[in-house]
Amino acid sequence: MYIDKPSKKLLLSILLSATNIASFAFGITVAGERKAQNVDVVAAPFTASADATTSPTPKAKVLKPPAPGSVSPAPKGTSAPAAAAVPRTYPIAGKGMWIYEFQRIGRGDAHAIVAAAKRNGLTHLYVRAGTSRSGLNTWPDVARILPIAHAAGIKVIPWFFVYLHNPTSDVRRTVAVLRADVGGHRVDGFAADIETPAEGTRLSSLRMRNYIDAVRRWVPDAFMVLVPPRPNRYTIRFYPYHLVPRFNAVAPMVYWGSVDPARATAEAVSYLKRYRRPIAPVGQVYDMGPEGGPKGRPSAHAVHRFMAEAHRRGSIGVSFWSWQHSAPWHWNAIRVFPGWKK
């Protein structure tokens, strides 16, 4: 989904102290992490409006997370019950967008970001909280936008790249985010971005099961979203899609590249329907050229075909990777698409 990049803010430690994030047991390490791609910073969705005025953001009060070492993997040979029953309404229903580098959109102004999201018909935002490698280094971005988004009726789902090298540490951080309180506001769910060994993930059914089962024991009512690679002939040979029922919903990364977007979406949604969990595919608005795919960002027509097929197949919503990669024609296609209207 993205290329891991540590934060370079010199004032991060001061901010974290002020918001009591130290209890999250960050354990930040940045050695050997890959650099992010250079991307265009698109300002098209942003226009001056009264909605973009700045006001103080409530400080985050973080509830005490599990003590280090207190979260143990599920005993071998045991299993937790399937994920809690999904509600009638879902925090990832409708149209969403992924936020990677917060400061690269709307100049990092949470009010401007939320106002633009509202104007373009978004119902939810996936906001980066961190990774197994960097810890919860971007949680302050989540805390900054959470109460503002809620005031506008927009859901906020923090996302975290789970590398599974240390599932116990991943669990502690996940639980800390789910228990966090920001001026009386809690996050609306949690997106566990669990990818393949090609991205550095220590992927196995056991590690993934231990992770989600332990999270369930600590926060059984949390809305957990699995973000896996797009099911195709290659990934279904090794990815533990059979664990989808342990989550409340699944948001497959349907980056179509050279494949017809409708076909890629149809194949992914059809495959995942067997697990009887709500599906909300993640679409592509970034340039896949550097990865060996077609050069240039997808057309508005491609984005429309993705949304139309996802809607036709019964998906509860869609989202796009990522805001900072998007172009004006993407926003127009998202805004005018008639599906998933409130």
XYZ file of C-alpha atoms in Angstrom:
342
model
C 0.000 0.000 0.000
C 2.692 2.483 0.829
C 6.395 2.869 1.412
C 7.339 3.211 5.053
C 8.913 6.527 5.966
C 9.861 7.775 9.468
C 8.738 11.202 10.624
C 11.402 13.920 10.587
C 9.681 16.419 12.889
C 12.123 17.659 15.491
C 9.302 18.607 17.830
C 7.685 15.154 17.783
C 8.925 14.163 21.226
C 7.551 17.394 22.708
C 4.156 16.830 21.096
C 4.009 13.243 22.219
C 4.805 14.231 25.778
C 2.073 16.864 25.719
C -0.493 14.355 24.546
C 0.668 11.591 26.854
C 1.478 9.294 23.962
C 4.544 7.999 25.746
C 2.382 5.325 27.319
C 1.960 3.809 23.880
C 5.403 2.189 24.172
C 6.492 3.431 20.778
C 9.865 1.747 20.536
C 10.551 3.809 17.424
C 13.246 2.489 15.132
C 14.001 4.017 11.785
C 17.157 2.245 10.589
C 16.867 0.571 7.231
C 13.422 1.963 6.399
C 12.722 2.748 2.781
C 12.218 6.293 1.511
C 8.823 7.429 0.264
C 8.140 8.134 -3.382
C 8.149 11.702 -4.621
C 4.539 12.567 -5.345
C 2.651 15.577 -6.531
C 1.006 17.592 -3.813
C -2.437 18.263 -5.237
C -4.331 21.254 -3.909
C -7.334 20.946 -6.199
C -9.842 19.833 -3.548
C -8.987 22.837 -1.369
C -10.671 26.199 -1.659
C -10.958 28.969 0.879
C -14.048 28.668 3.010
C -15.314 29.409 6.471
C -14.946 25.712 7.225
C -11.166 25.998 7.011
C -10.687 28.382 9.942
C -8.285 27.213 12.585
C -9.312 26.531 16.175
C -7.556 24.734 19.016
C -7.576 20.973 18.834
C -8.444 19.133 22.071
C -5.543 17.381 23.699
C -5.551 13.628 23.506
C -6.084 11.751 26.717
C -4.761 8.258 26.164
C -6.061 5.451 28.300
C -3.486 3.094 29.710
C -2.623 0.345 27.213
C -1.757 -3.212 28.181
C 1.535 -3.436 30.047
C 4.521 -4.595 27.989
C 4.590 -8.339 27.751
C 1.065 -8.733 29.117
C -0.494 -9.561 25.779
C 0.312 -13.132 24.904
C -0.381 -14.997 21.693
C -3.290 -17.406 21.682
C -2.225 -20.827 22.965
C -1.391 -23.266 20.217
C -4.370 -25.297 19.150
C -6.933 -22.801 20.448
C -8.958 -20.281 18.554
C -11.011 -17.258 19.391
C -14.617 -16.909 18.278
C -15.274 -15.174 14.985
C -15.333 -11.393 14.975
C -18.134 -9.633 16.800
C -21.379 -9.338 14.865
C -21.167 -6.515 12.362
C -23.578 -3.614 12.938
C -26.134 -2.352 10.461
C -24.075 0.738 9.817
C -20.373 0.588 9.128
C -17.738 3.269 9.663
C -16.224 2.422 6.261
C -19.510 2.619 4.349
C -19.623 5.101 1.484
C -16.659 6.888 -0.077
C -13.345 7.242 1.716
C -9.785 8.397 1.183
C -6.463 7.323 2.661
C -4.157 9.892 4.232
C -0.479 8.981 4.246
C 1.679 12.069 4.834
C -0.680 14.440 6.630
C 1.405 17.590 6.078
C 1.376 17.091 2.303
C -2.351 17.705 1.942
C -4.073 20.961 2.738
C -0.813 22.173 4.313
C -1.614 19.894 7.234
C -4.672 21.958 8.201
C -7.182 19.494 9.644
C -10.067 21.926 9.163
C -9.227 22.377 5.458
C -8.879 18.624 4.971
C -12.231 17.901 6.562
C -13.947 20.714 4.633
C -12.576 19.324 1.354
C -13.631 15.812 2.298
C -17.143 17.036 3.031
C -17.417 18.941 -0.261
C -16.327 15.901 -2.225
C -18.822 13.535 -0.618
C -16.452 11.527 1.576
C -17.930 9.674 4.531
C -14.726 8.414 6.132
C -10.987 8.948 6.271
C -8.249 6.401 6.854
C -5.494 8.316 8.677
C -2.010 6.895 9.190
C -1.214 6.158 12.848
C 2.171 4.498 12.303
C 3.858 1.188 11.587
C 5.484 -1.671 13.434
C 8.835 -0.104 12.535
C 8.176 3.533 13.406
C 5.739 3.003 16.264
C 2.763 5.336 16.623
C 4.755 8.256 15.286
C 1.861 9.797 13.339
C -0.841 9.283 15.942
C -0.844 13.077 16.618
C -2.260 13.533 13.095
C -5.142 11.226 13.970
C -5.736 13.073 17.236
C -5.685 16.423 15.430
C -8.334 15.568 12.857
C -10.577 13.239 14.889
C -12.861 15.760 16.686
C -13.005 18.016 13.609
C -14.043 15.144 11.348
C -16.656 13.948 13.834
C -18.141 17.446 13.997
C -18.609 17.217 10.224
C -20.128 13.728 10.397
C -17.053 12.016 8.945
C -15.663 8.802 10.430
C -11.967 8.380 11.201
C -10.238 5.004 10.935
C -6.556 4.980 11.883
C -4.435 2.633 9.784
C -1.294 0.891 10.896
C 1.160 -1.158 8.838
C 1.394 -4.418 10.787
C 4.679 -6.168 9.955
C 4.054 -9.058 12.414
C 7.713 -9.353 13.396
C 6.543 -8.822 16.977
C 2.785 -9.470 17.171
C 2.740 -8.644 20.895
C 4.062 -5.150 20.208
C 1.615 -4.746 17.314
C -1.223 -5.682 19.653
C -0.161 -3.161 22.310
C -0.123 -0.333 19.807
C -3.429 -1.354 18.227
C -5.134 -1.528 21.620
C -3.669 1.831 22.658
C -5.130 3.524 19.580
C -8.524 1.910 20.075
C -8.615 3.003 23.728
C -7.411 6.562 23.108
C -9.671 9.471 24.025
C -9.361 12.826 22.256
C -11.593 15.365 23.942
C -14.307 12.756 24.364
C -13.864 11.329 20.854
C -12.785 7.774 20.050
C -11.674 6.426 16.698
C -14.353 4.675 14.652
C -12.335 1.557 13.893
C -8.854 0.325 13.109
C -7.395 -0.738 9.766
C -4.699 -3.403 10.032
C -2.626 -3.116 6.857
C -1.180 -6.637 6.661
C 0.712 -7.208 3.437
C 3.081 -9.793 1.997
C 6.726 -10.791 2.571
C 7.599 -8.664 -0.469
C 6.793 -5.589 1.645
C 8.730 -6.915 4.637
C 5.837 -8.504 6.504
C 6.578 -11.677 8.440
C 3.363 -13.203 7.223
C 1.936 -16.459 8.541
C -1.513 -17.694 9.525
C -0.358 -18.226 13.107
C 1.118 -14.758 13.556
C -1.865 -13.061 11.971
C -4.316 -15.115 14.027
C -2.433 -14.419 17.249
C -2.496 -10.708 16.482
C -6.232 -10.385 15.842
C -7.235 -12.807 18.605
C -5.219 -10.870 21.192
C -6.717 -7.558 20.029
C -10.167 -9.111 20.362
C -9.466 -10.146 23.947
C -8.539 -6.580 24.928
C -11.121 -4.654 22.887
C -13.806 -7.145 21.819
C -16.152 -4.484 20.443
C -13.600 -2.734 18.221
C -14.406 -2.453 14.515
C -11.364 -4.132 12.966
C -10.709 -3.860 9.230
C -8.276 -6.188 7.469
C -6.432 -4.534 4.574
C -4.970 -7.372 2.472
C -3.528 -7.492 -1.044
C -5.945 -7.993 -3.919
C -6.914 -11.679 -4.186
C -5.560 -13.081 -7.437
C -4.114 -16.344 -8.708
C -0.823 -15.602 -6.996
C -1.865 -14.219 -3.587
C -4.526 -16.838 -2.846
C -1.755 -19.464 -2.798
C -0.196 -18.091 0.378
C -2.156 -15.212 1.921
C -4.322 -16.299 4.909
C -7.597 -14.911 3.591
C -9.363 -17.576 5.651
C -8.801 -15.307 8.675
C -11.061 -12.580 7.240
C -13.990 -13.730 9.477
C -11.966 -12.773 12.560
C -12.238 -9.146 11.418
C -15.390 -7.043 11.095
C -14.741 -6.033 7.498
C -12.194 -6.365 4.729
C -10.768 -3.636 2.479
C -8.722 -5.343 -0.257
C -6.178 -3.227 -2.118
C -7.600 -3.414 -5.632
C -4.790 -1.677 -7.498
C -5.547 -2.717 -11.036
C -2.425 -1.582 -12.882
C -2.713 -2.961 -16.419
C -5.836 -4.998 -15.603
C -9.268 -3.597 -16.365
C -10.441 -1.990 -13.092
C -13.906 -3.545 -13.310
C -12.443 -7.002 -13.831
C -9.947 -6.638 -10.968
C -12.723 -5.437 -8.663
C -15.133 -8.184 -9.684
C -12.545 -10.899 -9.057
C -11.530 -9.529 -5.649
C -15.046 -8.950 -4.337
C -16.357 -12.268 -5.671
C -13.537 -14.167 -3.977
C -13.949 -12.429 -0.602
C -17.726 -12.801 -0.452
C -17.306 -16.393 0.738
C -16.139 -15.061 4.126
C -19.385 -13.179 4.744
C -17.867 -9.938 5.910
C -18.586 -6.438 4.567
C -16.243 -5.533 1.710
C -14.982 -2.038 0.885
C -12.264 -2.173 -1.808
C -9.394 0.305 -1.911
C -8.973 1.783 -5.382
C -6.002 3.295 -7.180
C -5.389 6.972 -7.871
C -1.590 6.826 -7.815
C 0.903 6.371 -10.633
C 1.961 2.719 -10.773
C 4.688 3.435 -13.316
C 7.553 3.359 -10.781
C 6.392 -0.127 -9.749
C 6.462 -1.458 -13.292
C 2.824 -0.717 -14.058
C 1.335 1.666 -16.606
C 2.759 5.177 -16.411
C 0.594 7.982 -15.146
C -2.291 8.228 -12.736
C -5.527 6.396 -13.628
C -8.162 8.189 -15.657
C -11.494 9.350 -14.297
C -13.097 6.623 -16.425
C -11.011 3.939 -14.705
C -11.944 5.274 -11.279
C -15.609 5.284 -12.280
C -15.426 1.691 -13.535
C -13.872 0.628 -10.219
C -16.620 2.298 -8.172
C -19.426 1.082 -10.421
C -18.288 -2.538 -10.241
C -17.742 -2.396 -6.480
C -21.243 -0.986 -6.034
C -22.776 -3.531 -8.397
C -21.109 -6.373 -6.494
C -22.604 -5.263 -3.178
C -19.600 -3.563 -1.568
C -20.545 -1.311 1.339
C -18.209 1.385 0.072
C -14.853 2.198 -1.502
C -11.782 4.252 -0.692
C -8.691 5.387 -2.566
C -4.937 5.323 -2.074
C -4.116 8.075 -1.524
C -5.154 11.685 -1.052
C -1.705 13.095 -1.813
C -1.521 11.115 -5.057
C -4.963 12.179 -6.289
C -5.687 14.513 -9.199
C -8.611 16.899 -9.811
C -10.279 14.454 -12.221
C -10.274 11.779 -9.514
C -12.073 14.058 -7.088
C -14.678 14.947 -9.675
C -15.320 11.271 -10.450
C -15.664 10.459 -6.749
C -17.941 13.408 -6.044
C -20.405 12.775 -8.891
C -20.640 8.997 -8.560
C -24.233 8.353 -7.413
C -23.619 5.191 -5.390
C -23.505 5.154 -1.565
C -25.231 8.474 -1.165
C -26.037 9.368 2.426
